[in-house]
Short mmCIF file of C-alpha atoms in Angstrom, two decimals:
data_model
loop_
_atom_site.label_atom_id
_atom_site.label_comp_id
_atom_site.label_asym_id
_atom_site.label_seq_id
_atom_site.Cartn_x
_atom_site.Cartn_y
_atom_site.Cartn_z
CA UNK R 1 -5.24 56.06 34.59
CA UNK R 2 -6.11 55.94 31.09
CA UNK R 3 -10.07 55.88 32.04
CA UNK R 4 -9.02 58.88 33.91
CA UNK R 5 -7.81 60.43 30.60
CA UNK R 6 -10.32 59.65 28.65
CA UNK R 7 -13.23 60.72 30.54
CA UNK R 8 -10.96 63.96 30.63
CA UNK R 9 -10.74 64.18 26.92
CA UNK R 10 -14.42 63.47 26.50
CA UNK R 11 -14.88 66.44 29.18
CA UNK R 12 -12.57 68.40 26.88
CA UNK R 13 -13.98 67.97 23.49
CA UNK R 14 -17.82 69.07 24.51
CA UNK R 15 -19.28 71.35 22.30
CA UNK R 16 -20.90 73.25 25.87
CA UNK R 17 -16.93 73.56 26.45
CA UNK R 18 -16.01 74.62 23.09
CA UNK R 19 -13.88 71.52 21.92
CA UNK R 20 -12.79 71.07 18.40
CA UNK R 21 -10.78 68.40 16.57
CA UNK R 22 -8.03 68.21 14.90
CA UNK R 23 -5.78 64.23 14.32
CA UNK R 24 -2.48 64.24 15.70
CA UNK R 25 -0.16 61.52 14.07
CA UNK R 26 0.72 58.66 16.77
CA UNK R 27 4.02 59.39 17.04
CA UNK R 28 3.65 62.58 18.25
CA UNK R 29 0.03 61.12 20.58
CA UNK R 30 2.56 58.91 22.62
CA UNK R 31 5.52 61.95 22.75
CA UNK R 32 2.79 64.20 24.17
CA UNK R 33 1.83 64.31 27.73
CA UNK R 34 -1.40 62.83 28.11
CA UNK R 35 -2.82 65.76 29.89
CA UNK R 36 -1.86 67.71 26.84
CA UNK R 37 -3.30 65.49 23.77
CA UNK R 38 -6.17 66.57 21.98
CA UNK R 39 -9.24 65.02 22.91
CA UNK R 40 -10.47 63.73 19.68
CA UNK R 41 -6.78 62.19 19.00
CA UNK R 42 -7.24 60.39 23.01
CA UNK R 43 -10.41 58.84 21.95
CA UNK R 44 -9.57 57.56 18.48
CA UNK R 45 -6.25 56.29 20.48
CA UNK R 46 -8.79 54.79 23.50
CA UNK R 47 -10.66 52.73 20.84
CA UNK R 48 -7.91 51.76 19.29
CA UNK R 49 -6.17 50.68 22.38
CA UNK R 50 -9.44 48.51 22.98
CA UNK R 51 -9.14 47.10 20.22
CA UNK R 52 -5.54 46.15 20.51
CA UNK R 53 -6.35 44.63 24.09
CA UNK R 54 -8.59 42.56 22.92
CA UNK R 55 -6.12 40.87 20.04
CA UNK R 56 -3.22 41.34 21.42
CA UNK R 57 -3.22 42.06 25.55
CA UNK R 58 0.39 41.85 26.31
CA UNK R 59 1.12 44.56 23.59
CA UNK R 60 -2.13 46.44 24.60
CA UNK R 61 -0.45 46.62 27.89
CA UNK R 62 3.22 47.66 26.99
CA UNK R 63 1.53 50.75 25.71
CA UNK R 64 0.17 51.18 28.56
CA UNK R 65 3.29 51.23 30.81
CA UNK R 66 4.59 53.16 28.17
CA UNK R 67 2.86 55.53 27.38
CA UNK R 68 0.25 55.80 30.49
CA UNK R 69 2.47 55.44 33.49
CA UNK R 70 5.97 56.57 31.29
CA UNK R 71 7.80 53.27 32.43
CA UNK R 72 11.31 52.59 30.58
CA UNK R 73 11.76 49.56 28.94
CA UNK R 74 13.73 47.53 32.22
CA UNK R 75 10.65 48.72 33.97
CA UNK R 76 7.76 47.47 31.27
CA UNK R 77 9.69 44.08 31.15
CA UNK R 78 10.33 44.12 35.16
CA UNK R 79 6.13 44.66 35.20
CA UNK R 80 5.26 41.83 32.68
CA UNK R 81 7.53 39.53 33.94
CA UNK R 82 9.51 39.15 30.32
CA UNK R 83 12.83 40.12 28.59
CA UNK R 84 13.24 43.48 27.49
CA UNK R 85 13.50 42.34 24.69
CA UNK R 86 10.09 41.29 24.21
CA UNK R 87 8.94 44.59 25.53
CA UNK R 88 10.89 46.24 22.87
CA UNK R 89 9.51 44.00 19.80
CA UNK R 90 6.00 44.34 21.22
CA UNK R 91 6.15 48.31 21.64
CA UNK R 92 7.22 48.12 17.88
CA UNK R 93 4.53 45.85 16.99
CA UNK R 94 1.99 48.24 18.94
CA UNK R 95 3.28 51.42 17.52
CA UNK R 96 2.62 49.51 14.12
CA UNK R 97 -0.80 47.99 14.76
CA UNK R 98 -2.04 51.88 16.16
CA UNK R 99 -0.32 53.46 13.29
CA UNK R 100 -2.84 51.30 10.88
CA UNK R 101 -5.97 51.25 13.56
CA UNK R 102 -5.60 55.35 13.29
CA UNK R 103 -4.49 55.56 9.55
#
């Protein structure tokens, strides 16, 4: 799904389709449908959801749940096979990590 997305932002933001840019703070990325987001905000958030999965996959892939496919937090922790717990301290640790990745 989030391929999906981001070939559709990449569609989105071509000049030959008259995209633009303006950065959306990542608060307000994750609060926004993703059909919605801004395409240059969905590919600074794609890279920097790469490079969270490759330090950190289990947190790379809260965000996913989260965000992506809008599971709750029972449901994250159900996927992952963990407390939710965890999958509360790792979506904070996530938001975090983004927060500076996109700063």
């Amino acid at each position: 799904m989030r391929q999906v997305l981001v070939d559709y932002a990449r569609k989105r933001r071509a000049e030959k389709r008259g995209g633009g840019s303006n950065r959306v703070p990542l608060d307000e990325a994750l609060r926004v449908p993703a059909f919605e987001r801004d395409p240059e905000a969905e590919l600074a958030l794609d890279e920097a959801m790469t490079a969270l999965a490759e330090r950190f996959p289990r947190q790379a892939r809260v965000v996913e749940l989260r965000s992506y496919a809008g599971f709750s937090v029972c449901e994250a922790a159900e996927a992952l096979d963990v407390s939710d717990r965890t999958v509360e301290e790792d979506w904070a640790f996530a938001k975090a990590w983004l927060r500076c990745r996109l700063s």
